[in-house]
Amino acid sequence: MTFLEMLQGAQERNGSMLCVGLDPEPKRFPGALKGDAGRIYDFCARIVDATADLAIAFKPQIAYFAAHRAEQQLEKLVAHMRSTAPHVPVILDAKRGDIGSTAEQYAVEAFERYGADAVTLSPFMGFDSVQPYLKYEGKGAFLLCRTSNPGGDDLQNQRLGSIEGSPLLYEHVAKLAQGPWNLNGQLGLVVGATYPVEIERVRAIAPRLPLLIPGVGAQGGDAAATVRAGWRADAPIVVNSSRAILYASSGDDFADAARAEARRTRDLLAASRP
Amino acid sequence: MTFLEMLQGAQERNGSMLCVGLDPEPKRFPGALKGDAGRIYDFCARIVDATADLAIAFKPQIAYFAAHRAEQQLEKLVAHMRSTAPHVPVILDAKRGDIGSTAEQYAVEAFERYGADAVTLSPFMGFDSVQPYLKYEGKGAFLLCRTSNPGGDDLQNQRLGSIEGSPLLYEHVAKLAQGPWNLNGQLGLVVGATYPVEIERVRAIAPRLPLLIPGVGAQGGDAAATVRAGWRADAPIVVNSSRAILYASSGDDFADAARAEARRTRDLLAASRP
């Protein structure tokens, strides 16, 4: 099964475009877990159990584990996702980008050590920094294209060539991912929900690629506008929400509150389909 | 002491522009260590001890540790560098690049968990992806600018605007790092040794920034041309060699062979100064 098929399967089964992002911050944990970096797995596993039938994907952000020396908890968490929700793909949000020989090591980290189904990557170092991941049949890779943060403008919105209509850098990345770089149909793109007009531009360039769209929820992106701009019947969109779900309640009911918020967001996304 | 002062101190003390890169591959380890990922620390510590009086910096590449679940060995290794060679700065080669809240976590990883003096970063997501690292007074950050791999062309060599003389993307990055992004003099640039002409371009734009220059040694960059293009009396260059030093011998004499190769490269670099 390819990553794209796995994504489509979860989309249909759970009626969902919602990706549950796992950015664990112990200081924001509820009740008895609060401040305890040793309970990152416990917190995240509760969220996973509460949302597994509502999600198109899970997206652990590796920085939040690395900052707390919690790599083994991340290994255990992905194994838990695998055993309790085998139909929901796991996207390791790592945004790696390095020369080929180093990229091979990062691919081992993502796919062999953690067992992720897909990874996020930076395209800044070019094709040979992406290629090692594509050697893993059935795995996916989302390239940063137009990111949801303010600084996304600094490079990604630079125009290549000064003629009206010449592409911006992020459009160039979308073209590369749609065309020459996408050797075996494993690539997707990361496009922030904070810029629906740019999601439309990316869709015009890359109509069939899966899009990973962060920025809904705490970052303020408009869920309905995102779906209208990005949704296609034959190309999944994976709309991520992290903090709004994880920290929906600071009480012992956090898992129920996360489930309610995930359901609300899933339904809002579904209702926005054209 | 700032990172720049630390770098200049090591440069003078060791008469060196040579950065010893630590990319440990257990399958290439010599003798009894061969294939044993549990001995990454042992191998690297021997290299550190053999080269500490010859180096301007050490540069562990975190991917090689992450692929082998060796984060604790990396912690121990940096602590070993700190205690045996406190005057040689440690650059954690991680090439992170993410939104502000995630970058804060990666900064904790690099500077608090591992205790690195500087980190390599990708500029693709813009200034707010760099800023959290600059909040650590005395720490440095090298931004990817013109990388040494073939795919470096794919984005970095794109021209912004079609007028003769309008900047390429990597020149734009150099301008940002020299100017508005360099709030407290903590930034440097990564420029590959495989392109000396482009080192000259970067030097013209950013005459005072420290440059981290990989690609000498196994990647084939010309050490003498690199120094002629990049060296300035008042701005250190940090010329990295990893594999040529680490794997100079596959026998039990590997540490002596690494020392001989490091000394040869250090002297070659020094002799190439204009």
Coordinates of C-alpha atoms in Angstrom, one line a residue, chain B:
Chain B
M1 CA 32.3 35.5 25.8
T2 CA 30.5 35.5 22.4
F3 CA 30.6 32.6 20.0
L4 CA 32.7 34.7 17.6
E5 CA 35.3 35.4 20.3
M6 CA 35.4 31.7 21.2
L7 CA 36.0 30.8 17.6
Q8 CA 38.7 33.4 17.2
G9 CA 40.3 32.1 20.4
A10 CA 40.5 28.6 19.1
Q11 CA 41.8 29.8 15.8
E12 CA 44.7 31.5 17.4
R13 CA 45.4 28.9 20.0
N14 CA 45.4 26.0 17.6
G15 CA 46.6 28.0 14.5
S16 CA 43.7 26.4 12.8
M17 CA 40.8 26.9 10.4
L18 CA 40.0 23.2 10.5
C19 CA 36.7 22.0 11.8
V20 CA 36.6 18.3 12.7
G21 CA 33.2 16.9 11.6
L22 CA 31.9 13.9 13.6
D23 CA 29.7 11.8 11.3
P24 CA 30.0 8.4 13.0
E25 CA 29.1 5.4 10.9
P26 CA 29.5 2.2 12.9
K27 CA 29.9 0.1 9.8
R28 CA 33.1 2.1 9.0
F29 CA 34.5 1.9 12.5
P30 CA 37.9 0.3 12.8
G31 CA 38.9 -3.0 14.4
A32 CA 37.0 -4.1 17.5
L33 CA 34.6 -1.1 17.2
K34 CA 33.3 -2.1 13.8
G35 CA 29.5 -2.3 13.5
D36 CA 28.9 -1.5 17.1
A37 CA 26.5 1.5 17.5
G38 CA 27.0 1.2 21.3
R39 CA 30.6 2.4 20.7
I40 CA 29.8 5.7 18.9
Y41 CA 30.9 7.6 21.9
D42 CA 34.2 5.7 22.3
F43 CA 35.1 6.1 18.6
C44 CA 34.3 9.9 18.6
A45 CA 36.0 10.6 21.9
R46 CA 39.2 9.0 20.5
I47 CA 39.0 11.3 17.5
V48 CA 38.3 14.3 19.8
D49 CA 41.3 13.5 21.9
A50 CA 43.5 13.1 18.9
T51 CA 42.6 16.4 17.3
A52 CA 41.7 18.8 20.1
D53 CA 44.9 20.9 19.6
L54 CA 44.5 21.1 15.9
A55 CA 40.9 22.2 15.5
I56 CA 39.0 25.5 15.4
A57 CA 35.8 23.7 16.2
F58 CA 34.1 20.3 16.4
K59 CA 31.0 19.6 14.4
P60 CA 28.9 16.6 15.4
Q61 CA 26.2 15.8 12.8
I62 CA 23.1 14.8 14.8
A63 CA 21.6 12.6 12.1
Y64 CA 24.4 10.0 12.6
F65 CA 23.5 9.8 16.2
A66 CA 19.7 9.8 15.8
A67 CA 19.8 7.0 13.2
H68 CA 21.4 4.8 15.9
R69 CA 19.4 5.9 19.0
A70 CA 22.6 7.4 20.3
E71 CA 21.4 10.7 21.7
Q72 CA 22.8 9.9 25.1
Q73 CA 26.2 9.1 23.6
L74 CA 26.0 12.6 21.9
E75 CA 25.3 14.2 25.2
K76 CA 28.3 12.4 26.7
L77 CA 30.4 13.3 23.8
V78 CA 29.8 17.0 24.0
A79 CA 30.4 16.9 27.8
H80 CA 33.7 15.2 27.0
M81 CA 34.6 17.9 24.5
R82 CA 33.7 20.5 27.1
S83 CA 35.9 19.0 29.8
T84 CA 39.0 18.0 27.7
A85 CA 39.0 20.9 25.2
P86 CA 37.0 23.7 26.7
H87 CA 38.6 26.2 24.3
V88 CA 37.3 24.5 21.1
P89 CA 33.7 25.4 20.3
V90 CA 31.1 22.8 19.4
I91 CA 28.8 23.4 16.4
L92 CA 25.8 21.1 16.4
D93 CA 25.0 20.4 12.8
A94 CA 21.2 20.0 12.8
K95 CA 20.0 22.3 10.0
R96 CA 16.7 22.8 11.9
G97 CA 14.1 25.2 10.5
D98 CA 10.6 25.5 11.9
I99 CA 8.0 28.0 13.2
G100 CA 8.9 30.0 16.3
S101 CA 7.2 27.9 18.9
T102 CA 8.9 24.7 17.5
A103 CA 12.2 26.5 17.0
E104 CA 12.2 27.3 20.7
Q105 CA 12.1 23.5 21.4
Y106 CA 15.0 22.9 19.0
A107 CA 17.0 25.7 20.6
V108 CA 16.5 23.9 24.0
E109 CA 17.7 20.7 22.3
A110 CA 20.9 22.3 20.9
F111 CA 21.9 24.7 23.6
E112 CA 20.4 23.3 26.8
R113 CA 20.3 19.6 26.3
Y114 CA 23.5 19.1 24.3
G115 CA 25.3 22.3 25.4
A116 CA 26.4 23.2 21.9
D117 CA 28.0 26.7 21.3
A118 CA 26.4 27.1 17.9
V119 CA 24.0 25.3 15.6
T120 CA 23.4 25.1 11.8
L121 CA 19.9 26.3 10.6
S122 CA 17.9 26.3 7.4
P123 CA 16.7 29.9 6.5
F124 CA 13.8 28.5 4.3
M125 CA 11.1 29.4 6.8
G126 CA 12.3 33.0 7.4
F127 CA 13.4 35.2 10.3
D128 CA 10.9 34.0 13.0
S129 CA 12.4 30.5 12.5
V130 CA 15.8 31.8 13.4
Q131 CA 15.0 34.3 16.1
P132 CA 14.5 31.9 19.0
Y133 CA 18.1 30.8 18.8
L134 CA 19.3 34.4 19.0
K135 CA 17.8 34.7 22.4
Y136 CA 20.6 32.6 23.8
E137 CA 23.3 35.2 24.5
G138 CA 26.8 34.0 23.5
K139 CA 25.5 31.3 21.2
G140 CA 26.0 31.2 17.4
A141 CA 23.9 30.1 14.4
F142 CA 25.2 29.3 10.9
L143 CA 22.5 29.7 8.2
L144 CA 22.6 27.5 5.1
C145 CA 23.5 29.8 2.3
R146 CA 25.2 28.0 -0.6
T147 CA 25.5 24.3 0.1
S148 CA 28.1 22.0 -1.2
N149 CA 25.8 19.3 -2.7
P150 CA 24.7 19.0 -6.3
G151 CA 21.1 19.9 -5.4
G152 CA 22.3 23.2 -3.9
D153 CA 21.6 24.7 -7.3
D154 CA 17.9 23.8 -7.3
L155 CA 16.8 26.6 -5.1
Q156 CA 19.8 28.5 -3.9
N157 CA 21.0 29.4 -7.4
Q158 CA 17.6 30.7 -8.5
R159 CA 17.8 34.4 -9.5
L160 CA 15.4 36.8 -7.8
G161 CA 14.4 39.2 -10.5
S162 CA 15.6 38.8 -14.1
I163 CA 17.7 41.9 -14.4
E164 CA 21.5 41.4 -14.8
G165 CA 23.0 41.6 -11.4
S166 CA 19.8 40.9 -9.4
P167 CA 20.6 38.6 -6.6
L168 CA 20.5 34.8 -6.5
L169 CA 18.6 33.3 -3.6
Y170 CA 21.8 32.4 -1.7
E171 CA 23.0 36.0 -2.1
H172 CA 19.6 37.2 -0.6
V173 CA 20.2 34.9 2.4
A174 CA 23.7 36.3 2.8
K175 CA 22.3 39.8 2.8
L176 CA 19.7 39.0 5.4
A177 CA 22.3 37.4 7.6
Q178 CA 24.7 40.3 7.2
G179 CA 22.0 42.9 7.8
P180 CA 18.5 42.8 9.3
W181 CA 18.6 39.2 10.8
N182 CA 21.9 39.6 12.6
L183 CA 20.5 41.3 15.7
N184 CA 23.4 40.6 18.1
G185 CA 26.3 39.5 15.9
Q186 CA 25.5 35.8 16.4
L187 CA 25.0 34.7 12.8
G188 CA 27.3 33.0 10.3
L189 CA 26.8 31.3 7.0
V190 CA 27.3 27.8 5.5
V191 CA 29.0 28.0 2.1
G192 CA 30.2 24.8 0.4
A193 CA 33.9 24.4 -0.5
T194 CA 32.9 23.0 -3.8
Y195 CA 32.1 26.5 -5.1
P196 CA 35.0 28.9 -4.3
V197 CA 33.6 31.6 -6.7
E198 CA 30.5 31.6 -4.6
I199 CA 32.5 31.9 -1.4
E200 CA 33.9 35.1 -2.9
R201 CA 30.4 36.4 -3.7
V202 CA 29.3 35.7 -0.1
R203 CA 32.4 37.4 1.2
A204 CA 31.6 40.5 -0.8
I205 CA 28.1 40.6 0.7
A206 CA 29.1 39.5 4.2
P207 CA 32.7 40.5 4.9
R208 CA 32.6 40.0 8.6
L209 CA 30.5 36.9 9.2
P210 CA 32.1 33.7 10.2
L211 CA 31.7 31.1 7.4
L212 CA 31.3 27.4 8.0
I213 CA 32.6 25.7 4.9
P214 CA 32.0 22.0 4.4
G215 CA 33.0 20.0 1.4
V216 CA 36.8 19.8 1.8
G217 CA 38.1 16.2 2.0
A218 CA 35.7 13.4 0.9
Q219 CA 33.4 15.8 -1.0
G220 CA 36.3 17.0 -3.1
G221 CA 36.5 20.7 -2.4
D222 CA 39.8 22.5 -3.0
A223 CA 41.2 23.6 0.3
A224 CA 43.6 26.2 -1.0
A225 CA 41.0 27.8 -3.3
T226 CA 38.6 27.8 -0.4
V227 CA 40.9 29.7 1.9
R228 CA 41.9 32.2 -0.8
A229 CA 38.2 33.0 -1.4
G230 CA 37.0 33.1 2.2
W231 CA 39.8 34.0 4.6
R232 CA 39.8 37.4 6.2
A233 CA 42.0 38.5 9.1
D234 CA 39.0 39.7 11.1
A235 CA 36.4 37.0 10.2
P236 CA 37.1 33.3 10.9
I237 CA 36.4 30.6 8.4
V238 CA 35.6 27.2 9.7
V239 CA 36.6 24.6 7.1
N240 CA 35.0 21.2 7.8
S241 CA 36.4 17.8 7.1
S242 CA 34.6 14.8 8.4
R243 CA 35.1 11.4 6.7
A244 CA 38.7 12.0 5.5
I245 CA 39.7 12.4 9.1
L246 CA 37.4 9.9 10.8
Y247 CA 38.2 7.1 8.5
A248 CA 41.8 7.9 7.6
S249 CA 42.7 4.3 8.7
S250 CA 40.5 1.2 9.2
G251 CA 43.0 -0.3 11.6
D252 CA 43.7 0.1 15.3
D253 CA 45.9 3.1 14.5
F254 CA 42.8 5.1 13.5
A255 CA 43.3 7.9 16.1
D256 CA 46.9 8.4 15.0
A257 CA 45.9 8.4 11.4
A258 CA 43.1 10.9 12.1
R259 CA 45.6 13.1 13.9
A260 CA 48.0 13.0 11.0
E261 CA 45.2 13.8 8.4
A262 CA 43.9 16.6 10.6
R263 CA 47.4 18.1 11.0
R264 CA 48.0 17.8 7.2
T265 CA 44.7 19.6 6.5
R266 CA 45.2 22.2 9.1
D267 CA 48.7 23.0 7.7
L268 CA 47.4 23.0 4.1
L269 CA 44.7 25.5 5.1
A270 CA 47.2 27.7 7.0
A271 CA 49.7 27.7 4.1
S272 CA 46.9 28.8 1.7
R273 CA 46.3 32.1 3.6
P274 CA 47.0 35.1 1.3

